[in-house]
PDB file of C-alpha atoms in Angstrom:
ATOM      1  CA  MET H 285      65.732 138.121 155.318  1.00  0.00           C
ATOM      2  CA  ASN H 286      63.620 140.134 157.530  1.00  0.00           C
ATOM      3  CA  LYS H 287      63.526 143.935 157.812  1.00  0.00           C
ATOM      4  CA  THR H 288      65.493 144.078 160.788  1.00  0.00           C
ATOM      5  CA  THR H 289      68.332 142.367 159.271  1.00  0.00           C
ATOM      6  CA  ILE H 290      68.096 144.277 156.171  1.00  0.00           C
ATOM      7  CA  LYS H 291      67.998 147.621 158.283  1.00  0.00           C
ATOM      8  CA  LYS H 292      71.129 146.578 160.143  1.00  0.00           C
ATOM      9  CA  TRP H 293      73.206 145.862 156.514  1.00  0.00           C
ATOM     10  CA  ILE H 294      71.722 149.109 155.296  1.00  0.00           C
ATOM     11  CA  LYS H 295      73.260 150.953 158.449  1.00  0.00           C
ATOM     12  CA  ARG H 296      76.553 148.893 158.374  1.00  0.00           C
ATOM     13  CA  LEU H 297      76.824 149.780 154.676  1.00  0.00           C
ATOM     14  CA  ALA H 298      76.360 153.537 155.518  1.00  0.00           C
ATOM     15  CA  ILE H 299      78.856 153.465 158.283  1.00  0.00           C
ATOM     16  CA  LEU H 300      81.398 151.851 156.162  1.00  0.00           C
ATOM     17  CA  SER H 301      80.824 153.988 153.226  1.00  0.00           C
ATOM     18  CA  ALA H 302      81.491 157.017 155.652  1.00  0.00           C
ATOM     19  CA  PHE H 303      84.631 155.880 156.653  1.00  0.00           C
ATOM     20  CA  CYS H 304      86.043 155.318 153.083  1.00  0.00           C
ATOM     21  CA  ILE H 305      84.891 158.590 152.369  1.00  0.00           C
ATOM     22  CA  PHE H 306      86.798 159.609 154.866  1.00  0.00           C
ATOM     23  CA  ILE H 307      89.846 157.834 154.361  1.00  0.00           C
ATOM     24  CA  PHE H 308      89.804 159.076 150.446  1.00  0.00           C
ATOM     25  CA  ILE H 309      89.524 163.115 151.749  1.00  0.00           C
ATOM     26  CA  CYS H 310      92.347 162.065 154.095  1.00  0.00           C
ATOM     27  CA  LEU H 311      94.618 160.340 151.541  1.00  0.00           C
ATOM     28  CA  THR H 312      93.663 163.457 148.997  1.00  0.00           C
ATOM     29  CA  GLY H 313      94.647 165.793 151.400  1.00  0.00           C
ATOM     30  CA  LEU H 314      97.918 164.149 152.465  1.00  0.00           C
ATOM     31  CA  ILE H 315      98.983 163.999 148.789  1.00  0.00           C
ATOM     32  CA  ILE H 316      98.046 167.476 147.899  1.00  0.00           C
ATOM     33  CA  HIS H 317     100.222 168.476 150.877  1.00  0.00           C
ATOM     34  CA  ALA H 318     103.097 166.413 149.408  1.00  0.00           C
ATOM     35  CA  LEU H 319     103.004 167.564 146.380  1.00  0.00           C
ATOM     36  CA  ASP H 320     103.105 171.439 147.579  1.00  0.00           C
ATOM     37  CA  GLU H 321     105.829 170.747 150.061  1.00  0.00           C
ATOM     38  CA  GLY H 322     108.268 170.610 147.144  1.00  0.00           C
ATOM     39  CA  CYS H 323     108.315 174.341 147.689  1.00  0.00           C
ATOM     40  CA  SER H 324     108.968 174.412 151.165  1.00  0.00           C
ATOM     41  CA  GLN H 325     112.605 173.798 151.576  1.00  0.00           C
ATOM     42  CA  ILE H 326     115.719 176.837 151.348  1.00  0.00           C
ATOM     43  CA  PRO H 327     116.595 177.369 147.843  1.00  0.00           C
ATOM     44  CA  GLU H 328     120.152 176.417 147.066  1.00  0.00           C
ATOM     45  CA  LYS H 329     122.547 179.692 148.105  1.00  0.00           C
ATOM     46  CA  PRO H 330     124.009 180.837 144.720  1.00  0.00           C
ATOM     47  CA  ALA H 331     127.796 181.036 145.331  1.00  0.00           C
ATOM     48  CA  ASN H 332     128.371 184.983 145.117  1.00  0.00           C
ATOM     49  CA  ILE H 333     126.285 185.494 148.268  1.00  0.00           C
ATOM     50  CA  PRO H 334     127.444 185.722 151.317  1.00  0.00           C
ATOM     51  CA  GLN H 335     128.027 182.315 153.721  1.00  0.00           C
ATOM     52  CA  SER H 336     126.453 184.484 156.684  1.00  0.00           C
ATOM     53  CA  ALA H 337     123.323 185.261 154.517  1.00  0.00           C
ATOM     54  CA  VAL H 338     120.072 183.818 155.674  1.00  0.00           C
ATOM     55  CA  TRP H 339     117.188 182.888 153.457  1.00  0.00           C
ATOM     56  CA  THR H 340     113.943 184.785 154.276  1.00  0.00           C
ATOM     57  CA  GLY H 341     110.333 184.791 152.523  1.00  0.00           C
ATOM     58  CA  GLU H 342     108.856 181.762 150.181  1.00  0.00           C
ATOM     59  CA  CYS H 343     110.013 179.763 147.486  1.00  0.00           C
ATOM     60  CA  GLU H 344     109.903 182.057 144.402  1.00  0.00           C
ATOM     61  CA  THR H 345     109.466 185.267 146.700  1.00  0.00           C
ATOM     62  CA  GLY H 346     111.940 185.396 149.103  1.00  0.00           C
ATOM     63  CA  HIS H 347     115.531 186.863 149.403  1.00  0.00           C
ATOM     64  CA  TRP H 348     118.730 186.423 150.826  1.00  0.00           C
ATOM     65  CA  VAL H 349     119.431 188.776 153.521  1.00  0.00           C
ATOM     66  CA  ASN H 350     123.148 189.750 154.797  1.00  0.00           C
ATOM     67  CA  LEU H 351     123.731 192.073 158.181  1.00  0.00           C
ATOM     68  CA  VAL H 352     126.961 193.881 156.910  1.00  0.00           C
ATOM     69  CA  GLU H 353     127.449 195.897 159.795  1.00  0.00           C
ATOM     70  CA  ILE H 354     125.534 198.139 162.501  1.00  0.00           C
ATOM     71  CA  HIS H 355     126.181 201.630 163.074  1.00  0.00           C
ATOM     72  CA  ASP H 356     124.769 204.623 164.526  1.00  0.00           C
ATOM     73  CA  GLY H 357     121.745 202.864 165.801  1.00  0.00           C
ATOM     74  CA  LYS H 358     121.306 201.471 161.637  1.00  0.00           C
ATOM     75  CA  TYR H 359     121.540 198.014 160.414  1.00  0.00           C
ATOM     76  CA  HIS H 360     123.276 197.719 157.151  1.00  0.00           C
ATOM     77  CA  PHE H 361     121.700 194.753 155.397  1.00  0.00           C
ATOM     78  CA  MET H 362     122.296 193.565 151.463  1.00  0.00           C
ATOM     79  CA  LEU H 363     119.163 191.829 150.177  1.00  0.00           C
ATOM     80  CA  TYR H 364     119.669 189.137 147.016  1.00  0.00           C
ATOM     81  CA  HIS H 365     118.069 187.533 144.794  1.00  0.00           C
ATOM     82  CA  VAL H 366     116.603 184.287 145.395  1.00  0.00           C
ATOM     83  CA  SER H 367     118.051 181.958 142.307  1.00  0.00           C
ATOM     84  CA  ASN H 368     120.570 184.426 141.020  1.00  0.00           C
ATOM     85  CA  GLY H 369     121.845 186.246 143.566  1.00  0.00           C
ATOM     86  CA  ALA H 370     121.897 189.824 142.205  1.00  0.00           C
ATOM     87  CA  LEU H 371     122.149 192.538 145.055  1.00  0.00           C
ATOM     88  CA  MET H 372     118.663 193.625 144.938  1.00  0.00           C
ATOM     89  CA  LEU H 373     118.759 196.190 147.667  1.00  0.00           C
ATOM     90  CA  ASP H 374     121.680 197.622 149.875  1.00  0.00           C
ATOM     91  CA  ALA H 375     120.292 199.684 152.684  1.00  0.00           C
ATOM     92  CA  ASP H 376     120.217 200.905 155.846  1.00  0.00           C
ATOM     93  CA  PHE H 377     117.019 199.778 158.592  1.00  0.00           C
ATOM     94  CA  VAL H 378     116.247 201.014 161.464  1.00  0.00           C
ATOM     95  CA  PHE H 379     113.601 200.164 164.188  1.00  0.00           C
ATOM     96  CA  GLU H 380     109.902 201.325 163.676  1.00  0.00           C
ATOM     97  CA  GLY H 381     108.589 202.256 166.577  1.00  0.00           C
ATOM     98  CA  LYS H 382     109.724 200.585 170.061  1.00  0.00           C
ATOM     99  CA  SER H 383     110.614 197.280 169.892  1.00  0.00           C
ATOM    100  CA  ASN H 384     112.098 194.664 172.655  1.00  0.00           C
ATOM    101  CA  CYS H 385     114.024 192.963 170.175  1.00  0.00           C
ATOM    102  CA  ILE H 386     117.898 193.097 170.537  1.00  0.00           C
ATOM    103  CA  ILE H 387     119.392 192.277 167.107  1.00  0.00           C
ATOM    104  CA  ASN H 388     123.355 192.540 167.214  1.00  0.00           C
ATOM    105  CA  GLU H 389     126.020 190.597 165.132  1.00  0.00           C
ATOM    106  CA  ASP H 390     125.450 187.389 167.146  1.00  0.00           C
ATOM    107  CA  ASN H 391     121.377 186.865 166.793  1.00  0.00           C
ATOM    108  CA  TRP H 392     120.495 188.698 163.837  1.00  0.00           C
ATOM    109  CA  GLN H 393     120.222 185.644 161.650  1.00  0.00           C
ATOM    110  CA  ASN H 394     117.555 184.089 164.009  1.00  0.00           C
ATOM    111  CA  GLN H 395     115.499 187.584 164.141  1.00  0.00           C
ATOM    112  CA  ILE H 396     114.978 188.061 160.525  1.00  0.00           C
ATOM    113  CA  LEU H 397     111.610 186.749 159.321  1.00  0.00           C
ATOM    114  CA  SER H 398     110.816 188.274 156.027  1.00  0.00           C
ATOM    115  CA  TYR H 399     111.411 191.285 153.396  1.00  0.00           C
ATOM    116  CA  LYS H 400     108.666 191.934 150.724  1.00  0.00           C
ATOM    117  CA  VAL H 401     109.359 193.341 147.129  1.00  0.00           C
ATOM    118  CA  GLU H 402     108.005 196.793 147.434  1.00  0.00           C
ATOM    119  CA  ALA H 403     108.000 197.161 150.977  1.00  0.00           C
ATOM    120  CA  ASP H 404     110.136 199.289 153.067  1.00  0.00           C
ATOM    121  CA  TRP H 405     110.673 197.451 155.906  1.00  0.00           C
ATOM    122  CA  ILE H 406     111.937 194.071 157.115  1.00  0.00           C
ATOM    123  CA  ASN H 407     109.632 191.813 159.155  1.00  0.00           C
ATOM    124  CA  ILE H 408     111.674 190.734 162.702  1.00  0.00           C
ATOM    125  CA  ARG H 409     110.634 189.030 165.561  1.00  0.00           C
ATOM    126  CA  GLY H 410     109.193 191.246 167.988  1.00  0.00           C
ATOM    127  CA  GLY H 411     108.735 194.442 165.336  1.00  0.00           C
ATOM    128  CA  LYS H 412     110.064 195.660 161.992  1.00  0.00           C
ATOM    129  CA  LEU H 413     112.952 197.566 160.642  1.00  0.00           C
ATOM    130  CA  LYS H 414     112.214 200.173 158.325  1.00  0.00           C
ATOM    131  CA  LEU H 415     114.085 201.211 155.640  1.00  0.00           C
ATOM    132  CA  VAL H 416     116.154 204.556 155.587  1.00  0.00           C
ATOM    133  CA  LEU H 417     116.192 206.349 152.477  1.00  0.00           C
ATOM    134  CA  PRO H 418     118.311 206.832 150.360  1.00  0.00           C
ATOM    135  CA  ALA H 419     119.123 203.276 149.638  1.00  0.00           C
ATOM    136  CA  TYR H 420     123.230 202.615 148.779  1.00  0.00           C
ATOM    137  CA  GLY H 421     122.085 200.987 145.641  1.00  0.00           C
ATOM    138  CA  GLY H 422     121.131 197.218 144.388  1.00  0.00           C
ATOM    139  CA  GLU H 423     118.572 196.690 141.250  1.00  0.00           C
ATOM    140  CA  TYR H 424     115.373 197.815 143.102  1.00  0.00           C
ATOM    141  CA  TRP H 425     117.135 200.930 144.005  1.00  0.00           C
ATOM    142  CA  ASP H 426     117.065 203.700 140.756  1.00  0.00           C
ATOM    143  CA  LYS H 427     120.341 205.657 142.330  1.00  0.00           C
ATOM    144  CA  ASP H 428     119.869 208.614 139.504  1.00  0.00           C
ATOM    145  CA  ASN H 429     116.604 209.293 140.506  1.00  0.00           C
ATOM    146  CA  GLY H 430     116.760 208.523 144.346  1.00  0.00           C
ATOM    147  CA  ALA H 431     113.591 205.903 144.325  1.00  0.00           C
ATOM    148  CA  PHE H 432     112.868 202.439 143.952  1.00  0.00           C
ATOM    149  CA  ILE H 433     112.330 201.534 140.390  1.00  0.00           C
ATOM    150  CA  TRP H 434     108.999 200.995 140.762  1.00  0.00           C
ATOM    151  CA  ASP H 435     108.131 204.351 141.774  1.00  0.00           C
ATOM    152  CA  ASN H 436     110.110 205.711 138.832  1.00  0.00           C
ATOM    153  CA  ASP H 437     107.495 206.712 136.142  1.00  0.00           C
ATOM    154  CA  ASN H 438     110.420 206.988 133.395  1.00  0.00           C
ATOM    155  CA  ILE H 439     111.187 203.297 134.018  1.00  0.00           C
ATOM    156  CA  GLU H 440     108.887 201.071 131.370  1.00  0.00           C
TER     157      GLU H 440
END
């Protein structure tokens, strides 16, 4: 073998090695993505949650959200726990600022994006619905003290 042939083989080997490394990285990424996808599905809805409730949020931190009624420019929602269906918050919400979003009994399920624990708003397409205090009830709301449980210094 002469030097030119050796250089060609080294070049081919380098290209083949780079290709193998690229394939390995792609396959590893696909495997990690596939393992992570187990949580991307909507969780099973507990039996006590209304059929009309929609899922919002992420696997462990999301909520089931149900529109009870629209009255006097307020949207009365009930938010339920992801797994056990406990009522977490029962309250009215209003648009925060100006919004080009129209929410009614027919389209609300397609407008809700998320509600985060310890937040005072529901994220919707094109804006936010801000919580109106006091809330009516739910496990997040301490009726006796008129505050969220995380705002109450007396709760341990």
